[in-house]
Short mmCIF file of C-alpha atoms in Angstrom, two decimals:
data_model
loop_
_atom_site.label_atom_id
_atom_site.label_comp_id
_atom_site.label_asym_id
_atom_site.label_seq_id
_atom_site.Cartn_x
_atom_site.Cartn_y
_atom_site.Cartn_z
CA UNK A 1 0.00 0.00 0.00
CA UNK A 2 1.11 3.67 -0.56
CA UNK A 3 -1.70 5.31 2.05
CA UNK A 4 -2.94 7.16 -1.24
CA UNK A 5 -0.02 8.35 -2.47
CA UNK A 6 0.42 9.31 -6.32
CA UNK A 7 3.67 6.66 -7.62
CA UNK A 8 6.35 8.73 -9.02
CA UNK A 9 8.20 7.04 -11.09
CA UNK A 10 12.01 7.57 -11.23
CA UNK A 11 13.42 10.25 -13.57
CA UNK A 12 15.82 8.28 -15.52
CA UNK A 13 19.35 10.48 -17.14
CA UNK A 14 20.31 9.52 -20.35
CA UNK A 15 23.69 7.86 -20.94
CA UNK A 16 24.75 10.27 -23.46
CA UNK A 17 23.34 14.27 -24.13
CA UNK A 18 24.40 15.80 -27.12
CA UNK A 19 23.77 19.24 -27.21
CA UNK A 20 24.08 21.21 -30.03
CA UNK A 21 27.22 19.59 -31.09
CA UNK A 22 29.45 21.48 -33.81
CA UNK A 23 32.88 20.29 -35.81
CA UNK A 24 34.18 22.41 -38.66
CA UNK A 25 37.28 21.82 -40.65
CA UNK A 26 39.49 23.68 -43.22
CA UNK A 27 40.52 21.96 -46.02
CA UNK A 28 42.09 23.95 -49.24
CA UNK A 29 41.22 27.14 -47.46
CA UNK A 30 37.75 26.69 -47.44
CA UNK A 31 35.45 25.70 -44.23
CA UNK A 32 33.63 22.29 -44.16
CA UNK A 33 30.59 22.17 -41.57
CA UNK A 34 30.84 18.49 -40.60
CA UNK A 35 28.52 18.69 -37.78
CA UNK A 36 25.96 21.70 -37.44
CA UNK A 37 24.50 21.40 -34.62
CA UNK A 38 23.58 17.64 -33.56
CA UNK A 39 21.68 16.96 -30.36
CA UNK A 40 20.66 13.62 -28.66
CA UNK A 41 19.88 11.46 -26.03
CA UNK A 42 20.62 7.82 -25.41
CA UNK A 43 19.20 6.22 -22.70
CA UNK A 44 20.38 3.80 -20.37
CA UNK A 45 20.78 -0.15 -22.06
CA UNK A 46 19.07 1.70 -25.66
CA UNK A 47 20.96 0.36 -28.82
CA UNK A 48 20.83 3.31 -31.36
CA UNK A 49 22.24 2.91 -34.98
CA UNK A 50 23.59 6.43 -36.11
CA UNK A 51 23.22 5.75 -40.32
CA UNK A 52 24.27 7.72 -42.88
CA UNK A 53 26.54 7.29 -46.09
CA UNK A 54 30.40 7.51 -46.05
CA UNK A 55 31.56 10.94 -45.73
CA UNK A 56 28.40 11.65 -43.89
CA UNK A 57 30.32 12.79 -40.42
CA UNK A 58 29.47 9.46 -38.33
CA UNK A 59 33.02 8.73 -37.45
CA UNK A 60 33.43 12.73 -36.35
CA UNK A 61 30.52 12.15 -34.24
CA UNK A 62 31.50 8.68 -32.12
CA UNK A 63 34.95 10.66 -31.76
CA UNK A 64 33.47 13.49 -29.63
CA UNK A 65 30.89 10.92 -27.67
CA UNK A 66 34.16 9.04 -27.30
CA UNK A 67 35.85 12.47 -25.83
CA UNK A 68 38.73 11.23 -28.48
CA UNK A 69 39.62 14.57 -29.38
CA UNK A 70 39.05 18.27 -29.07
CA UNK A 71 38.09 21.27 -31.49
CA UNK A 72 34.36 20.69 -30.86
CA UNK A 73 31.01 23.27 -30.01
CA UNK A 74 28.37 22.01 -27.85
CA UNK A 75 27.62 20.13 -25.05
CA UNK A 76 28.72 16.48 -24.17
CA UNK A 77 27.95 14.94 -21.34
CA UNK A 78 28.63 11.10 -20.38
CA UNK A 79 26.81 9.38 -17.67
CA UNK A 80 25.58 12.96 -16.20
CA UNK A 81 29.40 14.47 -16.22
CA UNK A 82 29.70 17.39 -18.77
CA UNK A 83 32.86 16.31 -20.61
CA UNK A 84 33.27 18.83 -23.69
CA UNK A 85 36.10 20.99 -21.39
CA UNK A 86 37.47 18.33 -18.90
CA UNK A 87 41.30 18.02 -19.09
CA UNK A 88 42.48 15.38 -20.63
CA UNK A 89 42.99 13.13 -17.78
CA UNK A 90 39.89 13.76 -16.81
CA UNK A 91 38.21 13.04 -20.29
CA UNK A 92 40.39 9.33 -19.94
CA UNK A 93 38.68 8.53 -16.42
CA UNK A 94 35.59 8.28 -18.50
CA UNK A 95 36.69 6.65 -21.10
CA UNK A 96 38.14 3.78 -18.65
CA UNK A 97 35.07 3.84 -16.13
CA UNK A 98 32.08 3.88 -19.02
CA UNK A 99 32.85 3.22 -22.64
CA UNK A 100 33.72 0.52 -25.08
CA UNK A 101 35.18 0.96 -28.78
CA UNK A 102 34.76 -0.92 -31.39
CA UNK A 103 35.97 0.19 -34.65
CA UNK A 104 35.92 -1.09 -38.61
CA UNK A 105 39.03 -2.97 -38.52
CA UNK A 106 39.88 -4.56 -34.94
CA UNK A 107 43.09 -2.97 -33.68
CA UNK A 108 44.15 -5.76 -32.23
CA UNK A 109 47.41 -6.15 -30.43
CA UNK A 110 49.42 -8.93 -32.51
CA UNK A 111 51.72 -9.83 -29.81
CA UNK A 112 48.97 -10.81 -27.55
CA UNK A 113 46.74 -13.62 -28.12
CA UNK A 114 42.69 -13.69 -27.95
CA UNK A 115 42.48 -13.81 -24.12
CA UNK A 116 45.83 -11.31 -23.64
CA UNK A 117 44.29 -8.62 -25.70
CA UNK A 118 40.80 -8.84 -23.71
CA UNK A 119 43.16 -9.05 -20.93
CA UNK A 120 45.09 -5.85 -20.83
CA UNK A 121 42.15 -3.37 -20.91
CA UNK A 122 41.00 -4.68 -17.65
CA UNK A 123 44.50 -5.13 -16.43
CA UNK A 124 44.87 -1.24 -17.46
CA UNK A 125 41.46 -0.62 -15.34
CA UNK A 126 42.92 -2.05 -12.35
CA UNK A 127 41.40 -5.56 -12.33
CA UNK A 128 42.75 -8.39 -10.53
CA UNK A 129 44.70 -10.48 -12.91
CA UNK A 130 42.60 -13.96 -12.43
CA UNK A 131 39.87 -12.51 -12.43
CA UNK A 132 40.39 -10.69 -15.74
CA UNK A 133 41.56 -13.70 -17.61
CA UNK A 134 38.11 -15.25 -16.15
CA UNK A 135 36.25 -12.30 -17.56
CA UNK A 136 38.41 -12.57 -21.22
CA UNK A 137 37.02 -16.32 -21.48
CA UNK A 138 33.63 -15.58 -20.24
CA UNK A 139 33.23 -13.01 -23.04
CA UNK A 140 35.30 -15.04 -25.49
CA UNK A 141 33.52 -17.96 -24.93
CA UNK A 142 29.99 -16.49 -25.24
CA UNK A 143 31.22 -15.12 -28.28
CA UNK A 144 31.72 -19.14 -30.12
CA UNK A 145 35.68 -18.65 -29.40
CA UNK A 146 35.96 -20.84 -26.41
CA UNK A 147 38.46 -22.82 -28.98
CA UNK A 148 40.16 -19.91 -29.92
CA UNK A 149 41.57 -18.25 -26.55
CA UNK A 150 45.36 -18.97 -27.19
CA UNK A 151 45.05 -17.81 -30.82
CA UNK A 152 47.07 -14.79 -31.83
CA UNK A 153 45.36 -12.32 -34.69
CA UNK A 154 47.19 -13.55 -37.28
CA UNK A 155 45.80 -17.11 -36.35
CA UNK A 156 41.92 -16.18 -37.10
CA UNK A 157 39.40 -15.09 -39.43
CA UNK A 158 38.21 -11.93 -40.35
CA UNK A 159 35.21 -12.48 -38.08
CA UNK A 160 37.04 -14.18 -35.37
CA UNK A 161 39.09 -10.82 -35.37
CA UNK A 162 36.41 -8.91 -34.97
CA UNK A 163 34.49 -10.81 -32.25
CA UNK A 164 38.07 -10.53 -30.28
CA UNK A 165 37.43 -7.03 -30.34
CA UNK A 166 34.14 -6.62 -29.16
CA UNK A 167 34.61 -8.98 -26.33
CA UNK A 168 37.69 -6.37 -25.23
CA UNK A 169 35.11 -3.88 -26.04
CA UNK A 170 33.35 -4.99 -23.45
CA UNK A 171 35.65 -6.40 -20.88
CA UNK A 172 35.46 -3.40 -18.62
CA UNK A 173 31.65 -3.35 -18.37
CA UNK A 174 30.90 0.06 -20.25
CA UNK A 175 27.71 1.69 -19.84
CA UNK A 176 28.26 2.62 -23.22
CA UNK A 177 29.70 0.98 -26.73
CA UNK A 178 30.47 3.23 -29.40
CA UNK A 179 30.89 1.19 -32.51
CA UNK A 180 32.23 2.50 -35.89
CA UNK A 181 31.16 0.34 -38.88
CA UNK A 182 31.93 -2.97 -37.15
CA UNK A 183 31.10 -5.13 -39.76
CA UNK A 184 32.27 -2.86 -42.79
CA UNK A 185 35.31 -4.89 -43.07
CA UNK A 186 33.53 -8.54 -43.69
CA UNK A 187 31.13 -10.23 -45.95
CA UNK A 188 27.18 -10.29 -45.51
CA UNK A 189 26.64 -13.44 -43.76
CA UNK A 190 30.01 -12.90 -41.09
CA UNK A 191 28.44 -9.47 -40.90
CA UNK A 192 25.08 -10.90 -39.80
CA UNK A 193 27.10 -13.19 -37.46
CA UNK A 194 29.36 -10.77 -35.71
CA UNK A 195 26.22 -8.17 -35.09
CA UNK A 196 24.09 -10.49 -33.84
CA UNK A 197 26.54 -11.29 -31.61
CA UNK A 198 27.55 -7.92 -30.32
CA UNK A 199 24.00 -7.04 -30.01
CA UNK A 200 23.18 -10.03 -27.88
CA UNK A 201 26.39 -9.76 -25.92
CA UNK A 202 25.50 -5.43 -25.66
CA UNK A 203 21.77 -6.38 -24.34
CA UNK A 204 23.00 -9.33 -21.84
CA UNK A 205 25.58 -6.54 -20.68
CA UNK A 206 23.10 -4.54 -20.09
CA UNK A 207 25.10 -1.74 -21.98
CA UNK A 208 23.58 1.06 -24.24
CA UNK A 209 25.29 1.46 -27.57
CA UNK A 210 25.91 3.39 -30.65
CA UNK A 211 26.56 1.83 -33.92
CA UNK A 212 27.48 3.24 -36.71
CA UNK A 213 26.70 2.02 -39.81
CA UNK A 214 25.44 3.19 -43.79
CA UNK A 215 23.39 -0.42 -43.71
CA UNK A 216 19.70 0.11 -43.79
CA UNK A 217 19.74 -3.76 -42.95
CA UNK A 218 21.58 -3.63 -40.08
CA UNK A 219 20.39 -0.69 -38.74
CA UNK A 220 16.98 -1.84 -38.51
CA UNK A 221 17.75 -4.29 -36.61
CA UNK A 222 17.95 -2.17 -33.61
CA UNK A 223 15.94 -0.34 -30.62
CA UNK A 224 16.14 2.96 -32.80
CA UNK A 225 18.04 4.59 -35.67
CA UNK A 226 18.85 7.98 -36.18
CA UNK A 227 19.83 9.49 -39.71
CA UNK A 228 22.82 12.02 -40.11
CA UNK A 229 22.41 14.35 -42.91
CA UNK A 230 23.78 17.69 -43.92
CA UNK A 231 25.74 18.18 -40.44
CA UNK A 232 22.12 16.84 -38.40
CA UNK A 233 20.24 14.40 -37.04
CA UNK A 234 17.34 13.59 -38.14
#
């Protein structure tokens, strides 16, 4: 019973708050108006494709969400913090404590096997060793690459590449995945594979994530998309 009391229910802050976001460039003296003024809000465990054809400003966009770089108007603000003018060490403690990358090709380290490159962000984090070779397995493992753990890059597919990467991607437990064409490298049906996957393993996570992608297909596979056109969202 609540003795006749209206229910409130709880005000839920979105994960990410773009504000009026602006990037220009100069290229051969002239000024290019990449982003004119973007704003939006992802909520908390939402999956949001950002689509929009090559050239279109999507990576410029996951780069200031990702705080990877400066030179931008607006406000940004991750997991309530306002970001856009933290210093740069600042800007990395929120990077470590609340997002994932996942980009186009998978970066990974080719020293390092499967588990040692899901390994070392968590090591880098502060996690007990054990337990973040545990974790690397976990995600591997859910991921069909339980056979694959002592595998160096060089060692595995295209796909299997890529599914190394979003399991580091999410080895720290982001509230947030920004993802950057993730399947843009591979064919249709390891495409289909590998993003399946990553949403699955995003939703289980309980993460929130943007992808970015310029398939329709894809896209729509997801809790909402939003278009990027002419600097905006639409």
């Amino acid at each position: 019973m609540n003795d006749g009391q209206p229910i409130v229910a709880p005000i839920v802050a979105p994960i990410v708050a773009l504000r009026d976001l602006k990037r220009s460039f100069e290229q051969g003296g002239q000024r290019i108006d990449v982003l004119r003024g973007v704003n939006l809000d992802i909520m908390p465990g939402e999956i949001v494709a950002l689509l929009g054809p090559s050239g279109s400003g999507k990576s410029t966009m996951l780069q200031a969400v990702g705080l990877l770089e400066g030179g931008f108007e607006g406000s940004i603000a991750i997991a309530g913090e306002q970001a856009e003018k933290l210093a740069s060490d600042q800007r990395t403690r929120i990077r470590r404590e609340h997002l994932g990358f996942v980009y186009q090709f998978h970066h990974l380290l080719p020293d390092f096997n499967a588990t040692e490159n899901v390994v070392m962000p968590q090591m880098v984090a502060g996690t007990e060793k054990s337990a973040a070779h545990e974790r690397a397995e976990s995600l591997l493992a859910s991921l069909g690459l339980g056979h694959r753990l002592t595998h160096r890059p060089s060692q595995l597919s295209g796909g299997e590449q890529q599914r190394v990467a979003v399991a580091r991607a999410l080895a720290n437990r982001p509230t947030l995945v920004l993802a950057d064409e993730p399947t843009g490298n591979l064919d249709e049906n390891t495409a289909d594979t590998v993003l399946s996957q990553l949403l699955e393993l995003v939703r289980g996570e309980g993460s929130a994530a943007l992808i970015a992608t310029h398939n329709e297909r894809l896209a729509a596979r997801m809790d909402r998309v939003v278009r990027l056109h002419d600097g905006v969202l639409a």
